[in-house]
Coordinates of C-alpha atoms in Angstrom, one line a residue:
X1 CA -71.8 32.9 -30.6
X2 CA -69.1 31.1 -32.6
X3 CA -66.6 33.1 -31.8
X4 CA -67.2 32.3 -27.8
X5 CA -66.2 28.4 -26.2
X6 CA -66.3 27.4 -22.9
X7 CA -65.6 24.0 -22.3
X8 CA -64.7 21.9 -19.5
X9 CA -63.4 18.4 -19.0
X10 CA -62.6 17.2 -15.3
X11 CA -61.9 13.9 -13.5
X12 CA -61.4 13.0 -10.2
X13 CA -60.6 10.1 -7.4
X14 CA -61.5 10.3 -3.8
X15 CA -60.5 8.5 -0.9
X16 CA -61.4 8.8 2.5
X17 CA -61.6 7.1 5.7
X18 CA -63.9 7.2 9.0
X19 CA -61.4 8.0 12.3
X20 CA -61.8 6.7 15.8
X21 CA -59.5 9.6 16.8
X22 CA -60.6 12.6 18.6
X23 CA -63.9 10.7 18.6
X24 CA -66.1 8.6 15.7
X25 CA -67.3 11.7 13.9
X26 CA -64.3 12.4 12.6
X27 CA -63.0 11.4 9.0
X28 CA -60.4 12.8 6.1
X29 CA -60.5 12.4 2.3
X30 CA -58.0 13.1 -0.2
X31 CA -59.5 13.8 -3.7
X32 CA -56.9 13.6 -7.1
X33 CA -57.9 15.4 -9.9
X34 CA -57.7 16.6 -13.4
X35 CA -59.6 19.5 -15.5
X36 CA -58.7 20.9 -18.9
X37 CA -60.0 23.9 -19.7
X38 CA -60.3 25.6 -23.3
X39 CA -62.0 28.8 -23.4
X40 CA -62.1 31.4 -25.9
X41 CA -64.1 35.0 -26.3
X42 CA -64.7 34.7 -22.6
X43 CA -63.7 38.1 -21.3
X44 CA -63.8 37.3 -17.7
X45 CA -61.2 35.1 -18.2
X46 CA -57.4 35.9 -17.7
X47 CA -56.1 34.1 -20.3
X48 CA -58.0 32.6 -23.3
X49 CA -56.7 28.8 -24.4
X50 CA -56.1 26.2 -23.1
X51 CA -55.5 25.4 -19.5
X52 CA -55.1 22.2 -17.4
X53 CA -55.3 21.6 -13.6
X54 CA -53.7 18.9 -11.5
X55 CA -54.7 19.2 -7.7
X56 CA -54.7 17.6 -4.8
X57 CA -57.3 17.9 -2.0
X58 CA -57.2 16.4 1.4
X59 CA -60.2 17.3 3.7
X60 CA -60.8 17.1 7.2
X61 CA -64.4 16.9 8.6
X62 CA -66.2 16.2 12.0
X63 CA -70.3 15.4 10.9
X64 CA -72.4 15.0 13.7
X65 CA -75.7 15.7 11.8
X66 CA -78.5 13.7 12.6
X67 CA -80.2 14.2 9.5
X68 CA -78.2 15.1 5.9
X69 CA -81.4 16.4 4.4
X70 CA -82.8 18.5 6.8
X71 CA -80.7 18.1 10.6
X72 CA -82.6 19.0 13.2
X73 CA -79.7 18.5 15.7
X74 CA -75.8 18.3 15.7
X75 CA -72.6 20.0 14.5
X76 CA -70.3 20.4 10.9
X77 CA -67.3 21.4 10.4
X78 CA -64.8 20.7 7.9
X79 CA -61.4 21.9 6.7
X80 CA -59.6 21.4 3.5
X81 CA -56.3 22.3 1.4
X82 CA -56.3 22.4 -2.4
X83 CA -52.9 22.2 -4.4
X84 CA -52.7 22.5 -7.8
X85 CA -48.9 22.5 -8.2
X86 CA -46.9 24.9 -11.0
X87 CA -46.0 22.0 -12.9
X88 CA -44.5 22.7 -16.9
X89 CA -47.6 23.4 -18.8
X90 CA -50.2 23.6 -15.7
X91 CA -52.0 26.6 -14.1
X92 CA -51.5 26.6 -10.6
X93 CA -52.7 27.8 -7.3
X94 CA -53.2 26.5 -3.5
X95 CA -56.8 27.1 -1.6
X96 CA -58.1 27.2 1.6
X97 CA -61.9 26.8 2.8
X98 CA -63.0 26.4 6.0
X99 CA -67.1 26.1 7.2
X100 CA -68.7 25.3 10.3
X101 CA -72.8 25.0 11.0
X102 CA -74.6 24.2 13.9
X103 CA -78.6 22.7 14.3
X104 CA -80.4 23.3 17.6
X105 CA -84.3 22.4 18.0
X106 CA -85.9 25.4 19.8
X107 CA -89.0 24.6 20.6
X108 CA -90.7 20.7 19.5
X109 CA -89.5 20.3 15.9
X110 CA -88.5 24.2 14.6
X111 CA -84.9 24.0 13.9
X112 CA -82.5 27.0 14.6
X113 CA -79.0 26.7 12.2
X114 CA -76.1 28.9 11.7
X115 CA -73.4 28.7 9.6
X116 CA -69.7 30.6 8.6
X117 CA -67.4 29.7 6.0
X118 CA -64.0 31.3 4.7
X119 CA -61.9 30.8 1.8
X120 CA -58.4 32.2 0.1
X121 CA -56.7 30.9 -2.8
X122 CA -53.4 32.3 -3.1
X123 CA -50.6 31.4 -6.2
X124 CA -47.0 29.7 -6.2
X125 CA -45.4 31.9 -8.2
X126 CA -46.2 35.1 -9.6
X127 CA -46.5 34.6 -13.5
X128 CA -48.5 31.2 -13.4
X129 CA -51.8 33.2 -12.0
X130 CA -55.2 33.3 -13.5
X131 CA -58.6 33.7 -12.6
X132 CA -59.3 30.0 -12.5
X133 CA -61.3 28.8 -9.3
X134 CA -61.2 32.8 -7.1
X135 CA -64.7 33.4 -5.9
X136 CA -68.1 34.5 -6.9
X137 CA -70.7 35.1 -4.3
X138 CA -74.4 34.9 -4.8
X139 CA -77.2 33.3 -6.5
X140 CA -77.3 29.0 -7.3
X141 CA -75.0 27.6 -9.5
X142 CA -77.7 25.5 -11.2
X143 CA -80.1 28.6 -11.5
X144 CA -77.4 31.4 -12.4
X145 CA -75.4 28.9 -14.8
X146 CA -72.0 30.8 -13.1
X147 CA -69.2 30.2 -14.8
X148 CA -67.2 26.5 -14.3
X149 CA -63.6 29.1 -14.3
X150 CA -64.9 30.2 -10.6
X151 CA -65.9 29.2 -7.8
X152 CA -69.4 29.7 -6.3
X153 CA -70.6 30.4 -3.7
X154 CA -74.5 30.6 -3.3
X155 CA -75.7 33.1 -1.7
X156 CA -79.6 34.0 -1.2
X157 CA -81.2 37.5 -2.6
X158 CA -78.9 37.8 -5.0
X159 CA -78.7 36.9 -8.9
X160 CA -75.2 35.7 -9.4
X161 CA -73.6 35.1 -12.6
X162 CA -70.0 36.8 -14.0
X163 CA -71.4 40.1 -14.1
X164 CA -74.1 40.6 -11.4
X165 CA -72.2 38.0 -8.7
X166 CA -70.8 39.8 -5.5
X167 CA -66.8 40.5 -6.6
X168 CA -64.2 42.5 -7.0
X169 CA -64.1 44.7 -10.4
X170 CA -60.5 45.5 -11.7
X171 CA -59.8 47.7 -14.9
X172 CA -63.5 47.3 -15.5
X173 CA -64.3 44.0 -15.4
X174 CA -64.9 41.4 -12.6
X175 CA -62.1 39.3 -11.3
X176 CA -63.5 37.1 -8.6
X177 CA -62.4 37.5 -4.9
X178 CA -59.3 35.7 -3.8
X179 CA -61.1 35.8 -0.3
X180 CA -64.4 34.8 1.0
X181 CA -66.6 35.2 3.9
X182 CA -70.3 34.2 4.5
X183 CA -72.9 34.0 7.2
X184 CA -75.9 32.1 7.4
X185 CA -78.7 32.0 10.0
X186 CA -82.0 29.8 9.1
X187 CA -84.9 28.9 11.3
X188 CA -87.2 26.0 9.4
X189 CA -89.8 23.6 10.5
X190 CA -90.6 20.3 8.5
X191 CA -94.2 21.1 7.9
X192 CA -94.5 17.4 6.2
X193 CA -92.4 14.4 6.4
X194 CA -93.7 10.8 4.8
X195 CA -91.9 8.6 2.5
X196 CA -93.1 10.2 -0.6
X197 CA -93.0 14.0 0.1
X198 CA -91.2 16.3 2.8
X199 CA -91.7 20.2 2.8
X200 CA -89.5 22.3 5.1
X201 CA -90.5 25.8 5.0
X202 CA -87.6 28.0 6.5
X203 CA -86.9 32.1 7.1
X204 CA -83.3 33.3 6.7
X205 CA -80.8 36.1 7.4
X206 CA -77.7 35.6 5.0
X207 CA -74.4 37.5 4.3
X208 CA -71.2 37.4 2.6
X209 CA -68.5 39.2 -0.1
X210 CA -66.0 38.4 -1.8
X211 CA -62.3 40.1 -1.7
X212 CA -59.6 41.6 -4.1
X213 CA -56.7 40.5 -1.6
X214 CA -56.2 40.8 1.9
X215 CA -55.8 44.6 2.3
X216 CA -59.0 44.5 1.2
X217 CA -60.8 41.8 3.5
X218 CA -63.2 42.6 6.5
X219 CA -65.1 40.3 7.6
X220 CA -67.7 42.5 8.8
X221 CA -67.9 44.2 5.0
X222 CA -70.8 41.8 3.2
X223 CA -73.9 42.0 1.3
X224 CA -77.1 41.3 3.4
X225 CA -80.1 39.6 2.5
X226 CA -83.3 38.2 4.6
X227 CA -86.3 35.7 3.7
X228 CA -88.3 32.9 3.6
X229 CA -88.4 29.3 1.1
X230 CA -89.0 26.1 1.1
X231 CA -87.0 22.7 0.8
X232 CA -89.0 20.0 -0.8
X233 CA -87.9 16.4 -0.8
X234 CA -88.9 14.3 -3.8
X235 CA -88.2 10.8 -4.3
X236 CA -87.7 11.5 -8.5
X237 CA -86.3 15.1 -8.1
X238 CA -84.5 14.9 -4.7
X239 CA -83.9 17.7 -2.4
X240 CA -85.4 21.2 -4.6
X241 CA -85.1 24.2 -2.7
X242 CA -87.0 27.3 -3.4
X243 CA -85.9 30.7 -2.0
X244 CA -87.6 34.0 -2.0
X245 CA -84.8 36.8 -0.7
X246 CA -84.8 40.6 0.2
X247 CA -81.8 42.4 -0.6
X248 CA -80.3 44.8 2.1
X249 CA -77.1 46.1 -0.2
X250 CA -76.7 46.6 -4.4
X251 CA -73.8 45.3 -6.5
X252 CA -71.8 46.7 -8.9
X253 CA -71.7 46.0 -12.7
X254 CA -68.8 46.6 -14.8
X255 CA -70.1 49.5 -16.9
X256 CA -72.7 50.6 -14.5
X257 CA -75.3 48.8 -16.7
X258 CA -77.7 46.0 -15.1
X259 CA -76.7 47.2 -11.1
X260 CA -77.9 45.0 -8.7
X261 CA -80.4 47.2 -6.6
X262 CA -80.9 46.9 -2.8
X263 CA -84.4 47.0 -1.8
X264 CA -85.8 43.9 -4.3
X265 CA -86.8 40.4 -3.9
X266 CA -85.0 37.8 -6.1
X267 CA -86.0 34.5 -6.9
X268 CA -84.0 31.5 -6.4
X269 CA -84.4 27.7 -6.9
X270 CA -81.9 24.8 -6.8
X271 CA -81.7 21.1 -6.7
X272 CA -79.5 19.1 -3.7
X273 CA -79.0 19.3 -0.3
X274 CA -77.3 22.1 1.4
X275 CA -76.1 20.8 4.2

């Protein structure tokens, strides 16, 4: 549509450094960047134009993992501050995320993992906000092409996307969730493992939702969804993962047109690793 553009241009420098302090797996990062936005016809979007970010990120991360592609022991957890100051001219908004996972063998090589992660993005001042970088929950960002305004989370069994993606709706249209929670519990076994192929088949439980504003947030209020995939590692493609999910709970469209449904499988592929 000519009337519709979504563009994006971003940048960024990053800079971290391994600690010896509380112990060797520790290490920070601060990342400095830059995106300009121009966006026009885009209805989910709070204000059409141009927009530009300047932010800040410093991160915080203990990685134990013995094993980035598929871990089969060991512990990672990570914190992190966003800051995109109201500067003259510049959208603004600070962010907080938060995750923890953990990989236990249970018995020879099957692999037990859980995982939680949080996030709120809050504003400086009142009359700078937007809807640049809340939450959607659900579906791949390479699969579900989400939109680059937001940011997504993936989440099994369901489709994602601006208008089926687990959010908030607010005078009819969705807004993206200025809180997020989700829950993860996967049980896999590397099936094969050579140089030029690995295939992990895996079963999963997963959960999560996205949140208008505090009031609003319980962290016991998500969407569920259970099933099986597969991870395979390529040496040309990398890691491609391949999900087949059940969902437990619907979601609602704007316009009640196109509802998610509970009780249907969705299909779900996407390429890099996810842990």
């Amino acid at each position: 549509n000519s009337s519709e553009r979504n563009e994006l241009f971003s940048t960024s420098v990053s800079i971290g450094k391994r600690l010896k302090w509380p112990d060797d797996f520790f290490s920070y990062r601060t990342i400095v960047g830059y995106q300009l936005y121009d966006v026009v016809g885009n209805e989910s979007f709070f204000a059409e134009g141009t927009s530009s970010l300047l932010t800040v990120e410093q991160v915080l991360e203990r990685n134990s993992l013995d094993n980035p592609i598929s871990p089969s022991s060991g512990s990672k957890f990570s914190v992190s501050g966003e800051f995109a100051p109201p500067l003259p001219g510049f959208s603004e908004y600070y962010k907080f995320r938060t995750q923890y996972q953990y990989h236990v063998p249970v018995v020879e090589k099957l692999v037990l993992t859980s995982q939680v992660q949080y996030g709120y993005i809050g504003y400086f001042t009142e009359d700078k906000r937007s809807d640049l970088k809340k939450f959607l929950v659900g579906g791949t960002q390479l699969q579900q092409r989400q939109s680059f305004l937001y940011d997504n989370i993936d989440l099994r069994g369901y489709p994602g996307g601006t208008r089926q993606s687990i959010a908030p709706i607010e005078d009819g249209r969705k807004v993206g969730g200025t809180m997020f929670s989700k829950y993860s519990i996967e049980l896999r076994y590397p099936a094969i493992s050579s140089e030029q192929i690995q295939v992990i088949p895996y079963a999963f439980v997963d959960a999560g939702n996205s949140y208008l504003d505090f009031q609003d947030f319980d962290p016991f209020k998500v969407k569920r969804s259970a099933g099986f995939g597969a991870r395979l590692y390529l040496p040309i493609l990398g890691l491609v993962d391949l999900s087949y999910g059940y969902r437990l709970d619907g979601v609602e469209v704007p316009g009640g047109t196109g509802n998610v449904l509970p009780g249907n499988w969705e299909f779900l592929f996407n390429i890099g690793t996810p842990f």
